Amino acid sequence: MALALCLQVLGSLGGWLSLYISFCYVNKHRSYEWSCRLVTFAHGVLSISLSAYIGFIDGPWPFTYPGSPNTPLQVYVLCVTLGYFVFDLGWCIYFQSEGSLMLAHHILSIWGIILALVLGESGTEVNAVLFGSEITNPLLQIRWFLRETGYYHSFIGDVVDFLFVALFTGVRIGLGAHLLFCEIVSPKPKWFMKAGGIAMYTVSWCFMLSIWRFAWKKSIKKYHAWRSRWSVNQQLKHNGHLKTH
């Protein structure tokens, strides 16, 4: 069983690495980060789809049955995701592209997935955490691509930012708090899985504080820009020309 899990994880790692190399070959005129973020986007879409299917259709329901034995589909998704996180952590360390908070998030994710696979249980809530963690990931990558291509300061960029902040607050912080409560009060999950859940939620709050600061600054900037345009329009409406000093 352990050998089979190791082979699945290695196969996943090889798959993500091969996809990255392919993107680098196709996008020779782009940076390595461009190709890595394409891989991240692909993983985000895949993991969201699979973890949503597990949570909402295949089951069991993570808010009711934390600490349940892993299902074959949960094991498959965890192996695929573990391979990705190992790839991305290695990339981040090699290129020194991320800060300590993101590295801590990756290490906690890897450790939590390994524990769930080794124990053969708690895959239910780990997959739920995966869904909550990744649901904003595609938007984050789209935001980066918009910046790189010069389309961020537009209506599309505003929509992406709004959806990102709303989903992060509602799902990762709101539903995440409920999931963590269910995990803690349930007698089934091991104590170290509960501790890991608390650590992951703490990391989410650290991200959330940074995101709220960004959202506040952008909102103030947008407000001042609107007031400036409104003032100009009022002057043109009443005087037919701009007021000069």
PDB file of C-alpha atoms in Angstrom:
ATOM      1  CA  MET A   1       0.000   0.000   0.000  1.00  0.00           C
ATOM      2  CA  ALA A   2       2.783   2.436   0.925  1.00  0.00           C
ATOM      3  CA  LEU A   3       4.642   1.610  -2.286  1.00  0.00           C
ATOM      4  CA  ALA A   4       1.507   2.205  -4.347  1.00  0.00           C
ATOM      5  CA  LEU A   5       0.998   5.620  -2.704  1.00  0.00           C
ATOM      6  CA  CYS A   6       4.624   6.586  -3.310  1.00  0.00           C
ATOM      7  CA  LEU A   7       4.343   5.604  -6.963  1.00  0.00           C
ATOM      8  CA  GLN A   8       1.164   7.680  -7.358  1.00  0.00           C
ATOM      9  CA  VAL A   9       2.815  10.711  -5.783  1.00  0.00           C
ATOM     10  CA  LEU A  10       5.943  10.300  -7.918  1.00  0.00           C
ATOM     11  CA  GLY A  11       3.774   9.900 -11.008  1.00  0.00           C
ATOM     12  CA  SER A  12       1.932  13.096 -10.091  1.00  0.00           C
ATOM     13  CA  LEU A  13       5.203  14.959  -9.510  1.00  0.00           C
ATOM     14  CA  GLY A  14       6.501  13.761 -12.864  1.00  0.00           C
ATOM     15  CA  GLY A  15       3.278  14.806 -14.556  1.00  0.00           C
ATOM     16  CA  TRP A  16       3.339  18.363 -13.171  1.00  0.00           C
ATOM     17  CA  LEU A  17       7.036  18.707 -13.935  1.00  0.00           C
ATOM     18  CA  SER A  18       6.455  17.507 -17.499  1.00  0.00           C
ATOM     19  CA  LEU A  19       3.604  19.985 -17.913  1.00  0.00           C
ATOM     20  CA  TYR A  20       5.858  22.782 -16.665  1.00  0.00           C
ATOM     21  CA  ILE A  21       8.632  21.826 -19.098  1.00  0.00           C
ATOM     22  CA  SER A  22       6.089  21.742 -21.922  1.00  0.00           C
ATOM     23  CA  PHE A  23       4.815  25.213 -21.034  1.00  0.00           C
ATOM     24  CA  CYS A  24       8.399  26.505 -20.897  1.00  0.00           C
ATOM     25  CA  TYR A  25       9.044  25.080 -24.379  1.00  0.00           C
ATOM     26  CA  VAL A  26       5.862  26.549 -25.852  1.00  0.00           C
ATOM     27  CA  ASN A  27       6.303  29.926 -24.129  1.00  0.00           C
ATOM     28  CA  LYS A  28      10.001  30.484 -24.789  1.00  0.00           C
ATOM     29  CA  HIS A  29       9.475  34.229 -24.996  1.00  0.00           C
ATOM     30  CA  ARG A  30       7.902  34.273 -21.523  1.00  0.00           C
ATOM     31  CA  SER A  31       9.449  34.009 -18.064  1.00  0.00           C
ATOM     32  CA  TYR A  32       9.712  30.785 -16.075  1.00  0.00           C
ATOM     33  CA  GLU A  33       7.143  32.203 -13.672  1.00  0.00           C
ATOM     34  CA  TRP A  34       4.636  32.478 -16.539  1.00  0.00           C
ATOM     35  CA  SER A  35       4.902  28.728 -17.161  1.00  0.00           C
ATOM     36  CA  CYS A  36       4.808  27.894 -13.456  1.00  0.00           C
ATOM     37  CA  ARG A  37       1.639  29.936 -12.986  1.00  0.00           C
ATOM     38  CA  LEU A  38       0.035  28.117 -15.917  1.00  0.00           C
ATOM     39  CA  VAL A  39       0.731  24.865 -14.068  1.00  0.00           C
ATOM     40  CA  THR A  40      -0.679  26.398 -10.876  1.00  0.00           C
ATOM     41  CA  PHE A  41      -3.806  27.493 -12.746  1.00  0.00           C
ATOM     42  CA  ALA A  42      -4.260  23.993 -14.209  1.00  0.00           C
ATOM     43  CA  HIS A  43      -3.857  22.389 -10.790  1.00  0.00           C
ATOM     44  CA  GLY A  44      -6.280  24.854  -9.248  1.00  0.00           C
ATOM     45  CA  VAL A  45      -9.025  24.083 -11.758  1.00  0.00           C
ATOM     46  CA  LEU A  46      -8.427  20.317 -11.473  1.00  0.00           C
ATOM     47  CA  SER A  47      -8.292  20.239  -7.673  1.00  0.00           C
ATOM     48  CA  ILE A  48     -11.374  22.451  -7.296  1.00  0.00           C
ATOM     49  CA  SER A  49     -13.370  20.208  -9.635  1.00  0.00           C
ATOM     50  CA  LEU A  50     -12.305  16.939  -7.998  1.00  0.00           C
ATOM     51  CA  SER A  51     -12.551  18.114  -4.391  1.00  0.00           C
ATOM     52  CA  ALA A  52     -15.973  19.657  -5.085  1.00  0.00           C
ATOM     53  CA  TYR A  53     -17.162  16.353  -6.535  1.00  0.00           C
ATOM     54  CA  ILE A  54     -15.861  14.514  -3.481  1.00  0.00           C
ATOM     55  CA  GLY A  55     -17.434  16.907  -1.004  1.00  0.00           C
ATOM     56  CA  PHE A  56     -20.803  17.542  -2.647  1.00  0.00           C
ATOM     57  CA  ILE A  57     -21.487  14.292  -4.533  1.00  0.00           C
ATOM     58  CA  ASP A  58     -19.235  11.358  -3.685  1.00  0.00           C
ATOM     59  CA  GLY A  59     -19.020  12.085   0.054  1.00  0.00           C
ATOM     60  CA  PRO A  60     -18.791  11.784   2.931  1.00  0.00           C
ATOM     61  CA  TRP A  61     -19.836  15.288   4.020  1.00  0.00           C
ATOM     62  CA  PRO A  62     -16.794  16.885   5.731  1.00  0.00           C
ATOM     63  CA  PHE A  63     -18.813  18.943   8.224  1.00  0.00           C
ATOM     64  CA  THR A  64     -20.504  15.822   9.563  1.00  0.00           C
ATOM     65  CA  TYR A  65     -17.941  13.040   9.176  1.00  0.00           C
ATOM     66  CA  PRO A  66     -14.421  14.395   9.809  1.00  0.00           C
ATOM     67  CA  GLY A  67     -11.876  11.703  10.544  1.00  0.00           C
ATOM     68  CA  SER A  68     -13.626   9.176   8.299  1.00  0.00           C
ATOM     69  CA  PRO A  69     -11.625   6.476   6.458  1.00  0.00           C
ATOM     70  CA  ASN A  70     -10.259   7.637   3.122  1.00  0.00           C
ATOM     71  CA  THR A  71     -12.082   6.679  -0.043  1.00  0.00           C
ATOM     72  CA  PRO A  72     -10.166   5.628  -3.198  1.00  0.00           C
ATOM     73  CA  LEU A  73     -11.086   8.889  -4.920  1.00  0.00           C
ATOM     74  CA  GLN A  74      -9.881  10.937  -1.949  1.00  0.00           C
ATOM     75  CA  VAL A  75      -6.567   9.062  -1.997  1.00  0.00           C
ATOM     76  CA  TYR A  76      -6.182   9.723  -5.719  1.00  0.00           C
ATOM     77  CA  VAL A  77      -6.836  13.461  -5.349  1.00  0.00           C
ATOM     78  CA  LEU A  78      -4.498  13.720  -2.359  1.00  0.00           C
ATOM     79  CA  CYS A  79      -1.699  11.991  -4.289  1.00  0.00           C
ATOM     80  CA  VAL A  80      -2.177  14.259  -7.304  1.00  0.00           C
ATOM     81  CA  THR A  81      -2.165  17.336  -5.071  1.00  0.00           C
ATOM     82  CA  LEU A  82       0.827  16.171  -3.025  1.00  0.00           C
ATOM     83  CA  GLY A  83       2.853  15.780  -6.206  1.00  0.00           C
ATOM     84  CA  TYR A  84       1.916  19.306  -7.235  1.00  0.00           C
ATOM     85  CA  PHE A  85       2.795  20.866  -3.872  1.00  0.00           C
ATOM     86  CA  VAL A  86       6.199  19.159  -3.879  1.00  0.00           C
ATOM     87  CA  PHE A  87       6.821  20.536  -7.374  1.00  0.00           C
ATOM     88  CA  ASP A  88       5.665  24.053  -6.492  1.00  0.00           C
ATOM     89  CA  LEU A  89       7.549  24.152  -3.186  1.00  0.00           C
ATOM     90  CA  GLY A  90      10.737  23.120  -4.970  1.00  0.00           C
ATOM     91  CA  TRP A  91      10.167  25.768  -7.646  1.00  0.00           C
ATOM     92  CA  CYS A  92       9.516  28.502  -5.062  1.00  0.00           C
ATOM     93  CA  ILE A  93      12.635  27.607  -3.079  1.00  0.00           C
ATOM     94  CA  TYR A  94      14.844  27.394  -6.179  1.00  0.00           C
ATOM     95  CA  PHE A  95      13.685  30.705  -7.657  1.00  0.00           C
ATOM     96  CA  GLN A  96      13.123  32.339  -4.233  1.00  0.00           C
ATOM     97  CA  SER A  97       9.840  33.719  -5.504  1.00  0.00           C
ATOM     98  CA  GLU A  98       7.711  33.509  -2.352  1.00  0.00           C
ATOM     99  CA  GLY A  99       7.874  34.698   1.224  1.00  0.00           C
ATOM    100  CA  SER A 100       7.881  32.665   4.417  1.00  0.00           C
ATOM    101  CA  LEU A 101       4.078  32.693   4.732  1.00  0.00           C
ATOM    102  CA  MET A 102       3.506  30.989   1.375  1.00  0.00           C
ATOM    103  CA  LEU A 103       6.276  28.486   2.098  1.00  0.00           C
ATOM    104  CA  ALA A 104       4.636  27.723   5.453  1.00  0.00           C
ATOM    105  CA  HIS A 105       1.315  27.188   3.656  1.00  0.00           C
ATOM    106  CA  HIS A 106       2.936  24.706   1.251  1.00  0.00           C
ATOM    107  CA  ILE A 107       4.765  22.836   4.015  1.00  0.00           C
ATOM    108  CA  LEU A 108       1.615  22.553   6.142  1.00  0.00           C
ATOM    109  CA  SER A 109      -0.341  21.354   3.101  1.00  0.00           C
ATOM    110  CA  ILE A 110       2.267  18.704   2.297  1.00  0.00           C
ATOM    111  CA  TRP A 111       2.430  17.560   5.915  1.00  0.00           C
ATOM    112  CA  GLY A 112      -1.356  17.364   6.244  1.00  0.00           C
ATOM    113  CA  ILE A 113      -1.750  15.355   3.040  1.00  0.00           C
ATOM    114  CA  ILE A 114       1.026  12.946   4.033  1.00  0.00           C
ATOM    115  CA  LEU A 115      -0.580  12.372   7.447  1.00  0.00           C
ATOM    116  CA  ALA A 116      -3.982  11.702   5.869  1.00  0.00           C
ATOM    117  CA  LEU A 117      -2.454   9.205   3.430  1.00  0.00           C
ATOM    118  CA  VAL A 118      -0.372   7.441   6.094  1.00  0.00           C
ATOM    119  CA  LEU A 119      -3.236   7.253   8.603  1.00  0.00           C
ATOM    120  CA  GLY A 120      -5.770   6.202   5.979  1.00  0.00           C
ATOM    121  CA  GLU A 121      -8.277   8.643   7.442  1.00  0.00           C
ATOM    122  CA  SER A 122      -9.226  12.346   7.574  1.00  0.00           C
ATOM    123  CA  GLY A 123      -9.116  12.558   3.786  1.00  0.00           C
ATOM    124  CA  THR A 124     -12.644  13.962   4.005  1.00  0.00           C
ATOM    125  CA  GLU A 125     -11.697  17.180   5.761  1.00  0.00           C
ATOM    126  CA  VAL A 126      -8.313  17.469   4.036  1.00  0.00           C
ATOM    127  CA  ASN A 127     -10.082  17.441   0.675  1.00  0.00           C
ATOM    128  CA  ALA A 128     -12.478  20.079   1.996  1.00  0.00           C
ATOM    129  CA  VAL A 129      -9.502  22.225   3.021  1.00  0.00           C
ATOM    130  CA  LEU A 130      -8.062  21.665  -0.439  1.00  0.00           C
ATOM    131  CA  PHE A 131     -11.287  22.945  -2.004  1.00  0.00           C
ATOM    132  CA  GLY A 132     -11.346  26.035   0.207  1.00  0.00           C
ATOM    133  CA  SER A 133      -7.667  26.761  -0.346  1.00  0.00           C
ATOM    134  CA  GLU A 134      -7.745  26.367  -4.111  1.00  0.00           C
ATOM    135  CA  ILE A 135     -11.068  28.000  -4.977  1.00  0.00           C
ATOM    136  CA  THR A 136      -9.421  31.434  -5.183  1.00  0.00           C
ATOM    137  CA  ASN A 137      -6.244  30.181  -6.857  1.00  0.00           C
ATOM    138  CA  PRO A 138      -7.384  30.504 -10.499  1.00  0.00           C
ATOM    139  CA  LEU A 139      -8.470  34.083  -9.830  1.00  0.00           C
ATOM    140  CA  LEU A 140      -5.090  34.845  -8.294  1.00  0.00           C
ATOM    141  CA  GLN A 141      -3.332  33.529 -11.395  1.00  0.00           C
ATOM    142  CA  ILE A 142      -5.686  35.395 -13.746  1.00  0.00           C
ATOM    143  CA  ARG A 143      -4.889  38.575 -11.805  1.00  0.00           C
ATOM    144  CA  TRP A 144      -1.163  37.988 -12.335  1.00  0.00           C
ATOM    145  CA  PHE A 145      -1.615  37.318 -16.064  1.00  0.00           C
ATOM    146  CA  LEU A 146      -3.713  40.479 -16.404  1.00  0.00           C
ATOM    147  CA  ARG A 147      -0.888  42.468 -14.817  1.00  0.00           C
ATOM    148  CA  GLU A 148       1.702  40.910 -17.111  1.00  0.00           C
ATOM    149  CA  THR A 149      -0.335  41.642 -20.242  1.00  0.00           C
ATOM    150  CA  GLY A 150      -1.354  45.166 -19.224  1.00  0.00           C
ATOM    151  CA  TYR A 151      -5.076  44.489 -18.702  1.00  0.00           C
ATOM    152  CA  TYR A 152      -5.205  44.589 -14.913  1.00  0.00           C
ATOM    153  CA  HIS A 153      -6.258  48.245 -14.592  1.00  0.00           C
ATOM    154  CA  SER A 154      -9.601  47.644 -16.275  1.00  0.00           C
ATOM    155  CA  PHE A 155     -13.123  46.516 -15.465  1.00  0.00           C
ATOM    156  CA  ILE A 156     -12.023  42.884 -15.796  1.00  0.00           C
ATOM    157  CA  GLY A 157      -9.270  43.443 -13.240  1.00  0.00           C
ATOM    158  CA  ASP A 158     -11.771  44.984 -10.816  1.00  0.00           C
ATOM    159  CA  VAL A 159     -14.136  42.024 -11.220  1.00  0.00           C
ATOM    160  CA  VAL A 160     -11.327  39.528 -10.617  1.00  0.00           C
ATOM    161  CA  ASP A 161     -10.198  41.376  -7.479  1.00  0.00           C
ATOM    162  CA  PHE A 162     -13.753  41.586  -6.132  1.00  0.00           C
ATOM    163  CA  LEU A 163     -14.427  37.878  -6.698  1.00  0.00           C
ATOM    164  CA  PHE A 164     -11.085  36.961  -5.156  1.00  0.00           C
ATOM    165  CA  VAL A 165     -11.691  38.952  -1.970  1.00  0.00           C
ATOM    166  CA  ALA A 166     -15.322  37.797  -1.708  1.00  0.00           C
ATOM    167  CA  LEU A 167     -14.502  34.098  -2.183  1.00  0.00           C
ATOM    168  CA  PHE A 168     -11.494  34.218   0.142  1.00  0.00           C
ATOM    169  CA  THR A 169     -13.536  35.880   2.880  1.00  0.00           C
ATOM    170  CA  GLY A 170     -16.656  33.777   2.461  1.00  0.00           C
ATOM    171  CA  VAL A 171     -15.174  30.341   1.777  1.00  0.00           C
ATOM    172  CA  ARG A 172     -11.687  30.233   3.243  1.00  0.00           C
ATOM    173  CA  ILE A 173     -12.451  32.315   6.327  1.00  0.00           C
ATOM    174  CA  GLY A 174     -16.219  31.862   6.789  1.00  0.00           C
ATOM    175  CA  LEU A 175     -16.753  28.214   5.864  1.00  0.00           C
ATOM    176  CA  GLY A 176     -13.210  27.449   7.014  1.00  0.00           C
ATOM    177  CA  ALA A 177     -14.133  28.512  10.544  1.00  0.00           C
ATOM    178  CA  HIS A 178     -17.153  26.191  10.518  1.00  0.00           C
ATOM    179  CA  LEU A 179     -15.073  23.283   9.200  1.00  0.00           C
ATOM    180  CA  LEU A 180     -12.400  23.875  11.837  1.00  0.00           C
ATOM    181  CA  PHE A 181     -15.065  23.913  14.574  1.00  0.00           C
ATOM    182  CA  CYS A 182     -16.484  20.599  13.324  1.00  0.00           C
ATOM    183  CA  GLU A 183     -12.985  19.139  13.233  1.00  0.00           C
ATOM    184  CA  ILE A 184     -12.161  20.207  16.787  1.00  0.00           C
ATOM    185  CA  VAL A 185     -15.399  19.069  18.450  1.00  0.00           C
ATOM    186  CA  SER A 186     -15.447  15.703  16.658  1.00  0.00           C
ATOM    187  CA  PRO A 187     -13.864  12.843  18.636  1.00  0.00           C
ATOM    188  CA  LYS A 188     -12.689  10.993  15.485  1.00  0.00           C
ATOM    189  CA  PRO A 189      -9.798  13.057  14.058  1.00  0.00           C
ATOM    190  CA  LYS A 190      -6.386  12.674  15.684  1.00  0.00           C
ATOM    191  CA  TRP A 191      -5.193  15.574  17.821  1.00  0.00           C
ATOM    192  CA  PHE A 192      -2.357  16.419  15.432  1.00  0.00           C
ATOM    193  CA  MET A 193      -4.819  16.661  12.530  1.00  0.00           C
ATOM    194  CA  LYS A 194      -6.791  19.156  14.593  1.00  0.00           C
ATOM    195  CA  ALA A 195      -3.576  21.064  15.364  1.00  0.00           C
ATOM    196  CA  GLY A 196      -2.782  21.110  11.660  1.00  0.00           C
ATOM    197  CA  GLY A 197      -6.229  22.506  10.939  1.00  0.00           C
ATOM    198  CA  ILE A 198      -5.673  25.315  13.434  1.00  0.00           C
ATOM    199  CA  ALA A 199      -2.275  26.084  11.867  1.00  0.00           C
ATOM    200  CA  MET A 200      -3.745  26.202   8.342  1.00  0.00           C
ATOM    201  CA  TYR A 201      -6.579  28.458   9.464  1.00  0.00           C
ATOM    202  CA  THR A 202      -4.082  30.774  11.148  1.00  0.00           C
ATOM    203  CA  VAL A 203      -2.147  31.016   7.876  1.00  0.00           C
ATOM    204  CA  SER A 204      -5.414  31.818   6.086  1.00  0.00           C
ATOM    205  CA  TRP A 205      -6.036  34.701   8.500  1.00  0.00           C
ATOM    206  CA  CYS A 206      -2.539  36.048   7.861  1.00  0.00           C
ATOM    207  CA  PHE A 207      -3.339  36.051   4.142  1.00  0.00           C
ATOM    208  CA  MET A 208      -6.754  37.579   4.862  1.00  0.00           C
ATOM    209  CA  LEU A 209      -5.326  40.552   6.754  1.00  0.00           C
ATOM    210  CA  SER A 210      -3.001  41.307   3.862  1.00  0.00           C
ATOM    211  CA  ILE A 211      -5.852  40.960   1.354  1.00  0.00           C
ATOM    212  CA  TRP A 212      -8.129  43.267   3.343  1.00  0.00           C
ATOM    213  CA  ARG A 213      -5.388  45.909   3.506  1.00  0.00           C
ATOM    214  CA  PHE A 214      -5.019  45.676  -0.263  1.00  0.00           C
ATOM    215  CA  ALA A 215      -8.803  45.855  -0.795  1.00  0.00           C
ATOM    216  CA  TRP A 216      -9.104  48.911   1.469  1.00  0.00           C
ATOM    217  CA  LYS A 217      -6.307  50.786  -0.289  1.00  0.00           C
ATOM    218  CA  LYS A 218      -7.728  49.969  -3.713  1.00  0.00           C
ATOM    219  CA  SER A 219     -11.237  51.011  -2.634  1.00  0.00           C
ATOM    220  CA  ILE A 220      -9.962  54.366  -1.352  1.00  0.00           C
ATOM    221  CA  LYS A 221      -8.013  54.908  -4.560  1.00  0.00           C
ATOM    222  CA  LYS A 222     -11.086  54.078  -6.668  1.00  0.00           C
ATOM    223  CA  TYR A 223     -13.235  56.402  -4.547  1.00  0.00           C
ATOM    224  CA  HIS A 224     -10.867  59.355  -4.983  1.00  0.00           C
ATOM    225  CA  ALA A 225     -10.677  58.690  -8.727  1.00  0.00           C
ATOM    226  CA  TRP A 226     -14.491  58.662  -8.914  1.00  0.00           C
ATOM    227  CA  ARG A 227     -14.748  61.900  -6.924  1.00  0.00           C
ATOM    228  CA  SER A 228     -12.234  63.530  -9.235  1.00  0.00           C
ATOM    229  CA  ARG A 229     -14.154  62.473 -12.349  1.00  0.00           C
ATOM    230  CA  TRP A 230     -17.451  63.583 -10.771  1.00  0.00           C
ATOM    231  CA  SER A 231     -16.002  66.996  -9.945  1.00  0.00           C
ATOM    232  CA  VAL A 232     -14.779  67.443 -13.521  1.00  0.00           C
ATOM    233  CA  ASN A 233     -18.161  66.408 -14.935  1.00  0.00           C
ATOM    234  CA  GLN A 234     -19.972  68.835 -12.639  1.00  0.00           C
ATOM    235  CA  GLN A 235     -17.762  71.710 -13.754  1.00  0.00           C
ATOM    236  CA  LEU A 236     -18.361  70.894 -17.411  1.00  0.00           C
ATOM    237  CA  LYS A 237     -22.090  70.565 -16.832  1.00  0.00           C
ATOM    238  CA  HIS A 238     -22.516  73.915 -15.096  1.00  0.00           C
ATOM    239  CA  ASN A 239     -19.782  76.075 -16.672  1.00  0.00           C
ATOM    240  CA  GLY A 240     -19.084  74.404 -19.986  1.00  0.00           C
ATOM    241  CA  HIS A 241     -15.384  74.427 -19.213  1.00  0.00           C
ATOM    242  CA  LEU A 242     -12.934  73.261 -16.583  1.00  0.00           C
ATOM    243  CA  LYS A 243     -12.131  75.542 -13.706  1.00  0.00           C
ATOM    244  CA  THR A 244      -8.568  76.807 -13.927  1.00  0.00           C
ATOM    245  CA  HIS A 245      -6.428  78.602 -11.414  1.00  0.00           C
TER     246      HIS A 245
END
